[in-house]
Amino acid sequence: MSKARKVTISKITIGIDEEIIYNHEGDEPQRKVKTLVKKTETVGVKLPQSGYLTNLGLVFPAKDLRDSEGVLPRSRTAFPMYGVSGFTTTASLYKIEYYLTVRAHLTSARDITIRQPIVVCPLDHAGCKEEMEAIEQAARDAAHVNLDNPMLPLPSIIRPSDPNALNYLGVALVGNQKKPLID
């Protein structure tokens, strides 16, 4: 305990690291780490028995959408207008991960480093749910597309002996007459 009383926190460094992992087929995955932003705060306080608590803020860097003349590009519906430099993703050929790295530089003791994975996304939780629902609906709609001619519906085979054959065609038998089926 006498040694622990001599420990001084000299500075605390926090940063956000971007790690890109390339999975080449047949090769070992290749990792590239880039520090996006880093902030250091000088503390110079002896470590109290209850521990040291501080709040440090760090803003995730965003990409500026303006060109060299300061003009914003015309917006297109397929591309969002908010700027973001990246987002967490996982694919078969590459994976992008972000880490919050906190390092406490101590005197009379070893430095403490914590590397915590974080999820980066330009949307909040509700926005992500809306986007995922839209993607799922588009996938369901795409299942009914004829690949040979996208303008035509998928072909369906209706056998004459099928009791629901008229329903598939959108026709109902009313008395002895065939009339359009209305759901």
Short mmCIF file of N, CA, C and O in Angstrom, two decimals, residues 52-125:
data_model
loop_
_atom_site.label_atom_id
_atom_site.label_comp_id
_atom_site.label_asym_id
_atom_site.label_seq_id
_atom_site.Cartn_x
_atom_site.Cartn_y
_atom_site.Cartn_z
N TYR A 52 -9.66 7.97 -9.16
CA TYR A 52 -9.74 9.26 -9.83
C TYR A 52 -10.85 9.22 -10.87
O TYR A 52 -10.94 8.28 -11.66
N LEU A 53 -11.71 10.22 -10.86
CA LEU A 53 -12.84 10.27 -11.79
C LEU A 53 -12.79 11.60 -12.54
O LEU A 53 -12.62 12.66 -11.93
N THR A 54 -12.90 11.52 -13.85
CA THR A 54 -12.93 12.73 -14.68
C THR A 54 -13.80 12.49 -15.90
O THR A 54 -14.04 11.35 -16.28
N ASN A 55 -14.26 13.56 -16.50
CA ASN A 55 -15.04 13.50 -17.74
C ASN A 55 -14.22 14.14 -18.85
O ASN A 55 -13.76 15.27 -18.70
N LEU A 56 -14.03 13.40 -19.92
CA LEU A 56 -13.33 13.92 -21.09
C LEU A 56 -14.25 13.76 -22.29
O LEU A 56 -14.81 12.70 -22.50
N GLY A 57 -14.39 14.81 -23.07
CA GLY A 57 -15.24 14.75 -24.25
C GLY A 57 -14.42 14.70 -25.51
O GLY A 57 -13.35 15.31 -25.61
N LEU A 58 -14.91 13.96 -26.50
CA LEU A 58 -14.21 13.82 -27.77
C LEU A 58 -15.26 13.77 -28.87
O LEU A 58 -16.21 13.00 -28.80
N VAL A 59 -15.13 14.61 -29.88
CA VAL A 59 -16.08 14.67 -30.98
C VAL A 59 -15.56 13.81 -32.12
O VAL A 59 -14.41 13.95 -32.54
N PHE A 60 -16.43 12.90 -32.61
CA PHE A 60 -16.04 12.05 -33.73
C PHE A 60 -15.90 12.93 -34.96
O PHE A 60 -16.79 13.72 -35.27
N PRO A 61 -14.78 12.83 -35.69
CA PRO A 61 -14.58 13.72 -36.84
C PRO A 61 -15.54 13.40 -37.99
O PRO A 61 -15.80 12.24 -38.28
N ALA A 62 -16.07 14.45 -38.61
CA ALA A 62 -16.97 14.29 -39.75
C ALA A 62 -16.31 14.88 -40.98
O ALA A 62 -15.52 15.81 -40.90
N LYS A 63 -16.65 14.31 -42.13
CA LYS A 63 -16.09 14.78 -43.39
C LYS A 63 -16.88 16.00 -43.87
O LYS A 63 -18.11 16.01 -43.83
N ASP A 64 -16.18 17.04 -44.31
CA ASP A 64 -16.84 18.22 -44.83
C ASP A 64 -17.26 17.96 -46.27
O ASP A 64 -16.45 17.51 -47.09
N LEU A 65 -18.53 18.22 -46.56
CA LEU A 65 -19.05 17.92 -47.89
C LEU A 65 -18.74 19.00 -48.92
O LEU A 65 -19.01 18.82 -50.10
N ARG A 66 -18.20 20.13 -48.50
CA ARG A 66 -17.94 21.23 -49.43
C ARG A 66 -16.73 20.92 -50.31
O ARG A 66 -15.80 20.26 -49.90
N ASP A 67 -16.77 21.44 -51.53
CA ASP A 67 -15.63 21.25 -52.43
C ASP A 67 -14.59 22.34 -52.16
O ASP A 67 -14.71 23.10 -51.20
N SER A 68 -13.55 22.43 -53.00
CA SER A 68 -12.45 23.37 -52.77
C SER A 68 -12.90 24.83 -52.80
O SER A 68 -12.26 25.70 -52.21
N GLU A 69 -14.03 25.12 -53.46
CA GLU A 69 -14.54 26.49 -53.52
C GLU A 69 -15.58 26.77 -52.44
O GLU A 69 -16.17 27.85 -52.39
N GLY A 70 -15.86 25.79 -51.57
CA GLY A 70 -16.79 25.99 -50.48
C GLY A 70 -18.24 25.78 -50.86
O GLY A 70 -19.14 26.22 -50.14
N VAL A 71 -18.50 25.11 -51.97
CA VAL A 71 -19.87 24.90 -52.44
C VAL A 71 -20.31 23.49 -52.06
O VAL A 71 -19.59 22.53 -52.28
N LEU A 72 -21.52 23.40 -51.52
CA LEU A 72 -22.09 22.09 -51.22
C LEU A 72 -22.61 21.46 -52.51
O LEU A 72 -23.22 22.15 -53.33
N PRO A 73 -22.39 20.17 -52.73
CA PRO A 73 -22.91 19.53 -53.95
C PRO A 73 -24.43 19.42 -53.89
O PRO A 73 -25.02 19.41 -52.82
N ARG A 74 -25.04 19.35 -55.06
CA ARG A 74 -26.50 19.18 -55.14
C ARG A 74 -26.86 17.82 -54.57
O ARG A 74 -26.23 16.82 -54.88
N SER A 75 -27.88 17.82 -53.72
CA SER A 75 -28.22 16.56 -53.04
C SER A 75 -28.98 15.63 -53.99
O SER A 75 -29.74 16.06 -54.84
N ARG A 76 -28.71 14.34 -53.82
CA ARG A 76 -29.43 13.30 -54.54
C ARG A 76 -30.10 12.41 -53.51
O ARG A 76 -29.57 12.21 -52.42
N THR A 77 -31.25 11.86 -53.87
CA THR A 77 -32.00 11.07 -52.89
C THR A 77 -31.25 9.82 -52.46
O THR A 77 -31.44 9.34 -51.36
N ALA A 78 -30.39 9.29 -53.32
CA ALA A 78 -29.67 8.06 -52.97
C ALA A 78 -28.54 8.31 -51.98
O ALA A 78 -28.07 7.38 -51.33
N PHE A 79 -28.09 9.56 -51.86
CA PHE A 79 -26.96 9.86 -50.98
C PHE A 79 -27.39 10.86 -49.92
O PHE A 79 -27.99 11.88 -50.24
N PRO A 80 -27.09 10.59 -48.67
CA PRO A 80 -27.49 11.50 -47.60
C PRO A 80 -26.65 12.78 -47.61
O PRO A 80 -25.53 12.79 -48.11
N MET A 81 -27.20 13.85 -47.05
CA MET A 81 -26.49 15.13 -47.02
C MET A 81 -25.68 15.33 -45.74
O MET A 81 -24.98 16.31 -45.61
N TYR A 82 -25.80 14.43 -44.77
CA TYR A 82 -25.00 14.60 -43.56
C TYR A 82 -23.63 13.99 -43.78
O TYR A 82 -23.48 12.98 -44.45
N GLY A 83 -22.61 14.64 -43.25
CA GLY A 83 -21.25 14.17 -43.45
C GLY A 83 -20.82 13.21 -42.37
O GLY A 83 -21.03 13.46 -41.20
N VAL A 84 -20.23 12.12 -42.77
CA VAL A 84 -19.67 11.17 -41.81
C VAL A 84 -18.44 10.56 -42.46
O VAL A 84 -18.41 10.31 -43.66
N SER A 85 -17.38 10.38 -41.65
CA SER A 85 -16.15 9.87 -42.24
C SER A 85 -16.13 8.36 -42.32
O SER A 85 -15.33 7.79 -43.02
N GLY A 86 -17.01 7.69 -41.60
CA GLY A 86 -17.03 6.23 -41.67
C GLY A 86 -18.09 5.67 -40.77
O GLY A 86 -18.75 6.39 -40.03
N PHE A 87 -18.26 4.36 -40.83
CA PHE A 87 -19.20 3.68 -39.95
C PHE A 87 -18.75 2.24 -39.80
O PHE A 87 -18.03 1.70 -40.62
N THR A 88 -19.16 1.63 -38.70
CA THR A 88 -18.79 0.25 -38.40
C THR A 88 -19.49 -0.68 -39.38
O THR A 88 -20.69 -0.55 -39.60
N THR A 89 -18.74 -1.60 -39.97
CA THR A 89 -19.33 -2.52 -40.93
C THR A 89 -18.57 -3.84 -40.92
O THR A 89 -17.40 -3.89 -40.55
N THR A 90 -19.25 -4.89 -41.34
CA THR A 90 -18.62 -6.20 -41.48
C THR A 90 -19.05 -6.79 -42.81
O THR A 90 -20.24 -6.85 -43.10
N ALA A 91 -18.10 -7.17 -43.63
CA ALA A 91 -18.37 -7.80 -44.92
C ALA A 91 -17.40 -8.96 -45.08
O ALA A 91 -16.52 -9.17 -44.25
N SER A 92 -17.56 -9.72 -46.18
CA SER A 92 -16.69 -10.88 -46.36
C SER A 92 -15.27 -10.48 -46.73
O SER A 92 -14.32 -11.15 -46.35
N LEU A 93 -15.08 -9.38 -47.47
CA LEU A 93 -13.73 -8.99 -47.88
C LEU A 93 -13.07 -8.00 -46.94
O LEU A 93 -11.84 -7.94 -46.86
N TYR A 94 -13.85 -7.18 -46.23
CA TYR A 94 -13.23 -6.25 -45.29
C TYR A 94 -14.17 -5.97 -44.13
O TYR A 94 -15.36 -6.20 -44.20
N LYS A 95 -13.58 -5.47 -43.06
CA LYS A 95 -14.33 -5.14 -41.86
C LYS A 95 -13.76 -3.83 -41.31
O LYS A 95 -12.54 -3.65 -41.26
N ILE A 96 -14.62 -2.91 -40.91
CA ILE A 96 -14.19 -1.64 -40.34
C ILE A 96 -14.68 -1.61 -38.90
O ILE A 96 -15.87 -1.74 -38.64
N GLU A 97 -13.75 -1.43 -37.97
CA GLU A 97 -14.08 -1.36 -36.55
C GLU A 97 -13.48 -0.10 -35.96
O GLU A 97 -12.45 0.39 -36.43
N TYR A 98 -14.13 0.42 -34.93
CA TYR A 98 -13.65 1.62 -34.25
C TYR A 98 -13.44 1.29 -32.78
O TYR A 98 -14.18 0.51 -32.19
N TYR A 99 -12.41 1.90 -32.21
CA TYR A 99 -12.06 1.66 -30.81
C TYR A 99 -11.84 2.98 -30.10
O TYR A 99 -11.23 3.90 -30.67
N LEU A 100 -12.34 3.05 -28.87
CA LEU A 100 -12.05 4.18 -27.99
C LEU A 100 -10.89 3.74 -27.11
O LEU A 100 -10.99 2.75 -26.39
N THR A 101 -9.77 4.45 -27.23
CA THR A 101 -8.56 4.08 -26.48
C THR A 101 -8.33 5.11 -25.38
O THR A 101 -8.25 6.31 -25.66
N VAL A 102 -8.25 4.63 -24.15
CA VAL A 102 -7.99 5.49 -22.99
C VAL A 102 -6.69 5.02 -22.36
O VAL A 102 -6.52 3.84 -22.06
N ARG A 103 -5.76 5.97 -22.17
CA ARG A 103 -4.46 5.61 -21.58
C ARG A 103 -4.16 6.57 -20.44
O ARG A 103 -4.17 7.79 -20.63
N ALA A 104 -3.89 6.01 -19.27
CA ALA A 104 -3.50 6.81 -18.10
C ALA A 104 -2.00 6.66 -17.92
O ALA A 104 -1.50 5.55 -17.70
N HIS A 105 -1.29 7.77 -18.03
CA HIS A 105 0.17 7.79 -17.84
C HIS A 105 0.43 8.03 -16.35
O HIS A 105 0.06 9.06 -15.80
N LEU A 106 1.07 7.04 -15.71
CA LEU A 106 1.31 7.09 -14.27
C LEU A 106 2.79 7.17 -13.97
O LEU A 106 3.62 6.64 -14.71
N THR A 107 3.12 7.82 -12.85
CA THR A 107 4.50 7.80 -12.36
C THR A 107 4.55 6.80 -11.21
O THR A 107 3.60 6.65 -10.47
N SER A 108 5.64 6.11 -11.08
CA SER A 108 5.86 5.06 -10.07
C SER A 108 4.99 3.83 -10.29
O SER A 108 4.80 3.03 -9.39
N ALA A 109 4.41 3.70 -11.49
CA ALA A 109 3.63 2.51 -11.83
C ALA A 109 3.55 2.41 -13.35
O ALA A 109 3.90 3.35 -14.07
N ARG A 110 3.10 1.25 -13.81
CA ARG A 110 2.95 1.07 -15.25
C ARG A 110 1.74 1.84 -15.76
O ARG A 110 0.74 2.00 -15.05
N ASP A 111 1.81 2.27 -17.02
CA ASP A 111 0.68 2.96 -17.63
C ASP A 111 -0.48 1.98 -17.83
O ASP A 111 -0.28 0.79 -18.06
N ILE A 112 -1.70 2.49 -17.75
CA ILE A 112 -2.89 1.68 -17.93
C ILE A 112 -3.51 2.06 -19.27
O ILE A 112 -3.75 3.24 -19.54
N THR A 113 -3.77 1.05 -20.13
CA THR A 113 -4.38 1.29 -21.44
C THR A 113 -5.63 0.44 -21.57
O THR A 113 -5.59 -0.77 -21.31
N ILE A 114 -6.73 1.09 -21.96
CA ILE A 114 -8.00 0.39 -22.20
C ILE A 114 -8.40 0.67 -23.64
O ILE A 114 -8.43 1.83 -24.07
N ARG A 115 -8.70 -0.39 -24.39
CA ARG A 115 -9.11 -0.26 -25.80
C ARG A 115 -10.50 -0.88 -25.92
O ARG A 115 -10.65 -2.09 -25.93
N GLN A 116 -11.52 -0.03 -25.99
CA GLN A 116 -12.91 -0.46 -25.97
C GLN A 116 -13.52 -0.32 -27.36
O GLN A 116 -13.48 0.76 -27.94
N PRO A 117 -14.10 -1.41 -27.93
CA PRO A 117 -14.75 -1.27 -29.24
C PRO A 117 -16.02 -0.43 -29.13
O PRO A 117 -16.76 -0.55 -28.16
N ILE A 118 -16.25 0.43 -30.13
CA ILE A 118 -17.45 1.25 -30.19
C ILE A 118 -18.11 1.07 -31.56
O ILE A 118 -17.44 0.69 -32.51
N VAL A 119 -19.40 1.33 -31.63
CA VAL A 119 -20.14 1.25 -32.89
C VAL A 119 -20.35 2.67 -33.39
O VAL A 119 -20.83 3.52 -32.66
N VAL A 120 -19.97 2.91 -34.65
CA VAL A 120 -20.11 4.23 -35.25
C VAL A 120 -21.16 4.15 -36.33
O VAL A 120 -21.09 3.31 -37.23
N CYS A 121 -22.17 5.02 -36.24
CA CYS A 121 -23.26 5.05 -37.20
C CYS A 121 -23.82 6.46 -37.25
O CYS A 121 -23.95 7.10 -36.21
N PRO A 122 -24.11 6.98 -38.45
CA PRO A 122 -24.64 8.34 -38.53
C PRO A 122 -26.09 8.44 -38.06
O PRO A 122 -26.58 9.53 -37.83
N LEU A 123 -26.78 7.31 -37.88
CA LEU A 123 -28.17 7.30 -37.45
C LEU A 123 -28.28 6.85 -36.01
O LEU A 123 -27.44 6.10 -35.51
N ASP A 124 -29.34 7.30 -35.33
CA ASP A 124 -29.60 6.80 -33.99
C ASP A 124 -30.34 5.46 -34.08
O ASP A 124 -30.56 4.94 -35.17
N HIS A 125 -30.72 4.91 -32.93
CA HIS A 125 -31.33 3.58 -32.92
C HIS A 125 -32.64 3.56 -33.70
O HIS A 125 -32.90 2.63 -34.47
#
